[in-house]
C-alpha positions as a printed NumPy array, in Angstrom:
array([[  0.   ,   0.   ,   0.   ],
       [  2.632,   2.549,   0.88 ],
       [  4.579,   1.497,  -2.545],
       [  1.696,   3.801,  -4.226],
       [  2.418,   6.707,  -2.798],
       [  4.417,   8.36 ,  -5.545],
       [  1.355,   7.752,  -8.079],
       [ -0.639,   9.089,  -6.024],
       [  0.959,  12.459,  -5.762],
       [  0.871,  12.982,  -8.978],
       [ -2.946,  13.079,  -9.15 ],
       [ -3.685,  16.387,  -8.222],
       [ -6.218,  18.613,  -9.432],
       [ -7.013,  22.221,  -8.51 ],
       [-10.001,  21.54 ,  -6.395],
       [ -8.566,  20.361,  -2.969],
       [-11.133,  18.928,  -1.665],
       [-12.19 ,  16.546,  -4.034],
       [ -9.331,  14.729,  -2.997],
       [-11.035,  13.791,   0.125],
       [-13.625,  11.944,  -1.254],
       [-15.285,  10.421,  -4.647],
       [-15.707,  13.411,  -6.852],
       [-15.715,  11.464, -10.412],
       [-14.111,  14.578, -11.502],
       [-16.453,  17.273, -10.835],
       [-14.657,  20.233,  -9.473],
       [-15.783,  24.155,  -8.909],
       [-16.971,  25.723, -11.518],
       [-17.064,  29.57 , -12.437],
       [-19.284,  31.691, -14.249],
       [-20.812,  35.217, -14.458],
       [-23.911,  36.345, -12.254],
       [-25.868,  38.188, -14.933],
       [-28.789,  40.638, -14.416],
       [-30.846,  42.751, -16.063],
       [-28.942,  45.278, -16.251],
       [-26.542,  42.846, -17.39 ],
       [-23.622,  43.319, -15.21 ],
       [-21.261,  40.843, -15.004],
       [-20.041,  39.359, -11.742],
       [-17.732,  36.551, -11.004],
       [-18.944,  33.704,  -9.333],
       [-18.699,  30.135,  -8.594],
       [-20.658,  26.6  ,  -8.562],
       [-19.159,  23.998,  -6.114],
       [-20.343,  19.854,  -7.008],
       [-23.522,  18.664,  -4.987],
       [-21.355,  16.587,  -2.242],
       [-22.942,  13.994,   0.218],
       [-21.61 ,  12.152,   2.822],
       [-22.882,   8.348,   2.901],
       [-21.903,   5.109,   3.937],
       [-21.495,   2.603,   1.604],
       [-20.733,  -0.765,   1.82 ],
       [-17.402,  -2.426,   0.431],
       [-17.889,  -6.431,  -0.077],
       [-14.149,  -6.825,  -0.219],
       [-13.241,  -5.227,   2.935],
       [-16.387,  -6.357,   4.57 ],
       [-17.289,  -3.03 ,   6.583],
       [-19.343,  -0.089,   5.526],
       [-17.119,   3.122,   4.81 ],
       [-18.363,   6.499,   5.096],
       [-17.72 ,   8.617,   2.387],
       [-17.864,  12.226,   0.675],
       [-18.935,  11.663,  -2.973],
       [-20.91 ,  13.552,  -5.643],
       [-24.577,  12.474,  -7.062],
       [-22.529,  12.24 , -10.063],
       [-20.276,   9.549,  -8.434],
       [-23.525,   7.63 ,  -6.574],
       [-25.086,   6.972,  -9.645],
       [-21.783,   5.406, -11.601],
       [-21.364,   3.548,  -7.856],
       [-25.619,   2.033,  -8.699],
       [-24.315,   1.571, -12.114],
       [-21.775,  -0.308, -11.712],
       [-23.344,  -2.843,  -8.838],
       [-21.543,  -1.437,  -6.014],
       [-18.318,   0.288,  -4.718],
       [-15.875,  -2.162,  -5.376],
       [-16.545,  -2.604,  -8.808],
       [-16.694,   1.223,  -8.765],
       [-13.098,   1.224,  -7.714],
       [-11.734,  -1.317,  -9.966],
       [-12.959,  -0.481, -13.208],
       [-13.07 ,   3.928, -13.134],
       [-10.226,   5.699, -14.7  ],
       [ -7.458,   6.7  , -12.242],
       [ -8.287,  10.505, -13.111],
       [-11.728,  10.208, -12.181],
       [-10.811,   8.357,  -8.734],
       [ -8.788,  11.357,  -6.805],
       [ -6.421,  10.172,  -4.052],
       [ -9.137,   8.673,  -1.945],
       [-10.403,   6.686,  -4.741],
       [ -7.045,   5.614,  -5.698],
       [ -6.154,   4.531,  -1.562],
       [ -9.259,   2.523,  -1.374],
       [ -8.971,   0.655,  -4.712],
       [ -5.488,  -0.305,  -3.644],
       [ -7.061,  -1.921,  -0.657],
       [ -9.737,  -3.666,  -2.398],
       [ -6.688,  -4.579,  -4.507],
       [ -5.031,  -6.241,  -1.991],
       [ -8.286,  -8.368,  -0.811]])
């Protein structure tokens, strides 16, 4: 497990916190405010986060996690978190993806 380490530093994105959880690469998001009078002003759209717990067959425990709708729905799609893990593109995972996949890796 601590072999990985090195890969997993160089997975970072700009968003910060979507390292701490399942993000399935949704990060903030910016944009203009426009009224009427159609002045512009900067502002931004952070990803609809929820914390849930999940359970992993391979580890046999539930895990509570910070993920995206987004990420819960490719989790129902796929028939559960480990398969989740396994078979979603490192750049989609984050660091927290990529620690738990190598422990489902090792089971």
């Amino acid at each position: 497990m601590f072999g990985t380490r090195p890969l997993l530093a160089a997975l970072s994105t700009p968003f910060k916190r979507s390292q701490l959880g399942l993000f399935h690469g949704k990060m903030r998001q910016s944009g203009n405010n426009v009224p009427f009078s159609k002045h512009k002003t900067k502002r931004t759209w952070l990803p609809n986060v929820q914390q849930k717990r999940l359970l992993s067959d391979a580890l046999g425990e539930s895990m509570k996690l910070k993920l995206t709708t987004r990420a819960l729905k490719t989790i129902k799609k796929y028939g559960g978190l480990d398969n989740y893990l396994l078979n979603t593109k490192t750049n989609l995972l984050g660091q927290e993806g990529m620690r738990l996949r190598v422990l489902v890796r090792e089971r």
